[in-house]
Coordinates of C-alpha atoms in Angstrom, one line a residue:
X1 CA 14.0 23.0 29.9
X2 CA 13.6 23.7 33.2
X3 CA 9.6 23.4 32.9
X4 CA 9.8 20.3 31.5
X5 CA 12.4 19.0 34.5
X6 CA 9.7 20.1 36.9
X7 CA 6.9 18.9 35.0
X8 CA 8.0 15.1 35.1
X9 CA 9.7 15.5 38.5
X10 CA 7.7 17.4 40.7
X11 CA 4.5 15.1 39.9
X12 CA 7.0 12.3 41.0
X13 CA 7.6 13.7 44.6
X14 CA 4.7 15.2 45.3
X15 CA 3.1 11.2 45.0
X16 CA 6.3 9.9 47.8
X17 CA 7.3 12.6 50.0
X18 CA 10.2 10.2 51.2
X19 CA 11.3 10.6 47.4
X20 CA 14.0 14.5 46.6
X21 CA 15.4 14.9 43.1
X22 CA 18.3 17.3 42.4
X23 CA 18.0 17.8 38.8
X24 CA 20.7 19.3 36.5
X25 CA 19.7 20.5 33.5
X26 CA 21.6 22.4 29.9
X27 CA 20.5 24.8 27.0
X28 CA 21.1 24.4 23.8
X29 CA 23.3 26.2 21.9
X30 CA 21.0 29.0 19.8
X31 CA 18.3 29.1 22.7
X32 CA 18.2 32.1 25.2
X33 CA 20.7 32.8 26.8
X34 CA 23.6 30.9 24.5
X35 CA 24.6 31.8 21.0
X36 CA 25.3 29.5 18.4
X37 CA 23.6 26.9 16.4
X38 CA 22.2 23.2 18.0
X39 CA 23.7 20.5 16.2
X40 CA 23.8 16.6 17.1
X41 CA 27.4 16.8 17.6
X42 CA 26.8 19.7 20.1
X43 CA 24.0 18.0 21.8
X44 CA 26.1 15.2 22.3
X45 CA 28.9 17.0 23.7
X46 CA 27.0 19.2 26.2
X47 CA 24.9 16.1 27.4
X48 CA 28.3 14.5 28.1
X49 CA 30.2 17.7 29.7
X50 CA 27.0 18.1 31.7
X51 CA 26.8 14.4 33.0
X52 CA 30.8 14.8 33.7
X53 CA 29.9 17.6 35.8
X54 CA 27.7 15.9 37.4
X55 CA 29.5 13.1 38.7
X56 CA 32.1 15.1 39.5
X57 CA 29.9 15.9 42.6
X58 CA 28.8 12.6 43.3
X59 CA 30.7 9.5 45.0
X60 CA 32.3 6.8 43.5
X61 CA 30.1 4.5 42.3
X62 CA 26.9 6.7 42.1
X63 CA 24.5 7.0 38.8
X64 CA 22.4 9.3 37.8
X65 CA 18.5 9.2 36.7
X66 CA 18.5 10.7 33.0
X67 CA 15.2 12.2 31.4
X68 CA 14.7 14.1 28.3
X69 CA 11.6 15.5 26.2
X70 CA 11.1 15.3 22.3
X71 CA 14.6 15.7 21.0
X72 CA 15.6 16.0 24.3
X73 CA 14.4 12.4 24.4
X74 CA 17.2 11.3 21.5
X75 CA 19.7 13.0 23.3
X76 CA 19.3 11.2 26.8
X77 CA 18.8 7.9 24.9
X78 CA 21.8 8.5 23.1
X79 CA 23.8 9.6 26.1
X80 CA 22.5 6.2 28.2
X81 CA 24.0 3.8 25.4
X82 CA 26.9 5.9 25.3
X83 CA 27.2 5.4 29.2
X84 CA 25.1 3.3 30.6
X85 CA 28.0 2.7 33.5
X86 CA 26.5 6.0 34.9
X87 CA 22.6 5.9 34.3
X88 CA 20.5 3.8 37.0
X89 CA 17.1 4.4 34.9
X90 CA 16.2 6.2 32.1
X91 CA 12.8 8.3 31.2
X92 CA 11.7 9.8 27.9
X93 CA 9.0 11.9 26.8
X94 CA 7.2 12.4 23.8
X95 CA 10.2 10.4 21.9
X96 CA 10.6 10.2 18.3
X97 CA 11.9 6.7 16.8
X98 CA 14.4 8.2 14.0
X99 CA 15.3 11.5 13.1
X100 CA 14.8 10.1 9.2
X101 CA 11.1 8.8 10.5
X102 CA 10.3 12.1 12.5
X103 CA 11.2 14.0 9.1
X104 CA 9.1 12.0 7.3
X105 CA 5.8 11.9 9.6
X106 CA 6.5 15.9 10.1
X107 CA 3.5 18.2 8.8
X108 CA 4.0 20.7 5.8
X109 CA 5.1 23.2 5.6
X110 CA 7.9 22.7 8.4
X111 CA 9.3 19.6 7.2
X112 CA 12.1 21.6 5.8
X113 CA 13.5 23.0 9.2
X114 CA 14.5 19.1 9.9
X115 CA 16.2 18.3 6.7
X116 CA 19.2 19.7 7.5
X117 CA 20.0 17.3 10.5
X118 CA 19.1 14.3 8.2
X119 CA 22.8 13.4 7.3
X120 CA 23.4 12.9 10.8
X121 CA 20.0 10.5 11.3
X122 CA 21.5 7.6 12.3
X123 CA 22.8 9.3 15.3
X124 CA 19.1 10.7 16.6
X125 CA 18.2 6.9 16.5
X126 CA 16.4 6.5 19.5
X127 CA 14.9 2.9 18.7
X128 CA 18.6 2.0 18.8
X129 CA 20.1 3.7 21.5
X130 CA 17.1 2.4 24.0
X131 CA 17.2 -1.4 22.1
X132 CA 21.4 -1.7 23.3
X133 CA 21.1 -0.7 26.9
X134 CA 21.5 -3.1 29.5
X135 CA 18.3 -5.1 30.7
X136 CA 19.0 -3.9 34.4
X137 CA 18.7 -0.4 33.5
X138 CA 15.0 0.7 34.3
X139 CA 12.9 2.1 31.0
X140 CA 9.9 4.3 31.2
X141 CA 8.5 5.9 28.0
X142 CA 5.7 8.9 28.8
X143 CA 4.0 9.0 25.7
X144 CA 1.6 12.0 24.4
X145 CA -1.3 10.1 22.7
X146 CA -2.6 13.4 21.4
X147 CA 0.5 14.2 19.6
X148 CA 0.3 16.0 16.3
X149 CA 4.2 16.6 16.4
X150 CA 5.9 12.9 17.4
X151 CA 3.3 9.9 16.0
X152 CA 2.3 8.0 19.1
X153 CA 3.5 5.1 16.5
X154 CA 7.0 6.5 16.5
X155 CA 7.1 6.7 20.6
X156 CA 5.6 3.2 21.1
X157 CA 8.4 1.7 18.8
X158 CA 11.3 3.4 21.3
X159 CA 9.1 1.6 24.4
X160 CA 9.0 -1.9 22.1
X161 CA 12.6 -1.7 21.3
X162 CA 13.8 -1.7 25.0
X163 CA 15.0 -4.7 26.1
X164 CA 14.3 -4.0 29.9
X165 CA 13.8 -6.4 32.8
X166 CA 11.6 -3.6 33.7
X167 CA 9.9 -1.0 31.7
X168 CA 6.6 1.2 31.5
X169 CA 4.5 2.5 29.0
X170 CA 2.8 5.3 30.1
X171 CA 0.3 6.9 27.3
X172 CA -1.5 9.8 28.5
X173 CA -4.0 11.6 26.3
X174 CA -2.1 15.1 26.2
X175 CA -0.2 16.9 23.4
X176 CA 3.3 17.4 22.5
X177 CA 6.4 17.5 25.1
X178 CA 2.6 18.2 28.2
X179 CA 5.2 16.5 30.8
X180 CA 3.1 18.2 33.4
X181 CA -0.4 16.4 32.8
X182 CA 1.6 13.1 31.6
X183 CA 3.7 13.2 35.2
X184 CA 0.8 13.2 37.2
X185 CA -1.6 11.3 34.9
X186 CA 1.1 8.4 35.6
X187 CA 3.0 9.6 39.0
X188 CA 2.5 6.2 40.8
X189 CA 4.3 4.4 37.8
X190 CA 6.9 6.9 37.5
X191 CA 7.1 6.3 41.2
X192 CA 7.8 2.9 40.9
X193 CA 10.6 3.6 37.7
X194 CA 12.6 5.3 40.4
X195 CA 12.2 3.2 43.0
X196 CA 13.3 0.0 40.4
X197 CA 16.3 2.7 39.7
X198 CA 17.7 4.4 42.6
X199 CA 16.6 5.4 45.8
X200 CA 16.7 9.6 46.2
X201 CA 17.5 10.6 49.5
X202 CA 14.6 11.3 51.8
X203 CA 16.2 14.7 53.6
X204 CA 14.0 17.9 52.9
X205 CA 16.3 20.8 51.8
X206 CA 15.9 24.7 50.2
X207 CA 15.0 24.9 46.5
X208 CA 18.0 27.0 45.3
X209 CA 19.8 27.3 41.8
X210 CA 23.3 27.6 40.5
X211 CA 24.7 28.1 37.4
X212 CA 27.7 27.1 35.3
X213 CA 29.4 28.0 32.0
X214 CA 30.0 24.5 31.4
X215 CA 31.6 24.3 27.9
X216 CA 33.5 26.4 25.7
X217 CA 33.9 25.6 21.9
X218 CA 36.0 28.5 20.8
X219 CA 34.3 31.7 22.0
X220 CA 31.2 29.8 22.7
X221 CA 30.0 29.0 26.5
X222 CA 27.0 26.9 27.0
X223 CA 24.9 27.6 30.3
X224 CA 23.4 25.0 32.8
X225 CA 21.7 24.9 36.0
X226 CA 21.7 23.2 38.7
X227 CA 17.9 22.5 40.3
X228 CA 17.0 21.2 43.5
X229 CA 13.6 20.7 44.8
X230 CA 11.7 18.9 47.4
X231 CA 7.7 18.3 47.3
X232 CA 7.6 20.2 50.9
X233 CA 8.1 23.8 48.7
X234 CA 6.0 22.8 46.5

């Protein structure tokens, strides 16, 4: 997770060095280091705890920038319709449309690990969640044209669906979830999403990290992190 947060970041300051991101970032249950099993209704909860925590730190009146990669893309979409009140601009990478047409496009012999989730596929409806957000809430979809996991088809439809004053398309030829080579193949777009979104403060700091056991569900505690980075370190 935090890989991908640098990869679409990093690319992004490195191309404005008046432009500093502090990125805050969660794992999902089941991955290294948290136990349990992902679930949408997990995702969804995390994503909100995390955004909660947050604000929390942030003024009145502040939004954040959300991001998120392959299912990680349905989550932040789903998260920005939820609460668009907090999101100035929203990025996605390598999105699928649906979780039923993600399913369906997925290649044998793993089809089956995604069956499971289908009774919950109108919740991991990207096209939906991006098509219902308000048209002054900036839109940038990094698409993988090489992708042999999301169709490039599926990702185009989440960028078609949004109704944005302002919006990018930004296919890159690179595989699955490569924020790294999409980031800088497109940094001087991306620049300009953030820009049409919020301006990041300009003041140089230390990288450092802290982390949080953010939320319990019975014995369970979900970890996060809190990045921040600045193109000088880098």
């Amino acid at each position: 997770a935090a890989q991908q947060a640098r990869g679409i970041f990093l690319p992004i300051a490195s191309s404005d060095p008046s432009l500093a991101f502090e990125v805050s970032l969660s794992v999902y249950r089941g991955y290294p280091p948290n136990s349990g099993w992902t679930s949408q209704r997990a995702l969804d909860l995390d994503a909100s705890d995390l955004l909660d925590a947050v604000m929390q730190n942030l003024s009145r009146g502040s939004r954040v920038l959300l991001a998120g990669t392959s299912m990680g893309a349905a989550v932040a979409a789903q998260l920005a319709a939820e609460r668009p009140e907090s999101v100035a601009g929203l990025v996605v990478s390598s999105p699928w449309s649906t979780l039923w047409a993600e399913t369906l496009a997925f290649e044998v012999p793993f089809t089956w690990l995604l069956w499971p989730w289908l009774w919950e596929s109108n919740r991991f409806d990207s096209v939906a969640a991006v098509a219902s957000l308000p048209q002054d809430l900036p839109v940038a979809v990094l698409s993988s044209s090489g992708d042999r996991v999301i169709p490039p088809a599926e990702q185009r439809d989440v960028f078609v669906a949004s109704t944005a004053a302002q919006k990018w398309w930004l296919p890159v030829d690179a595989g699955h979830a490569d924020n790294w080579k999409m980031a800088r193949a497109e940094a001087s777009h991306l620049r300009d999403w953030v820009l049409a979104s919020v301006r990041a403060p300009s003041t140089p700091e230390v990288w450092s990290r802290h982390h949080d056991e953010m939320h319990q569900d019975g014995d369970e505690k979900v970890h996060c992190w809190t990045y921040h980075t600045w193109p000088r370190l880098w």
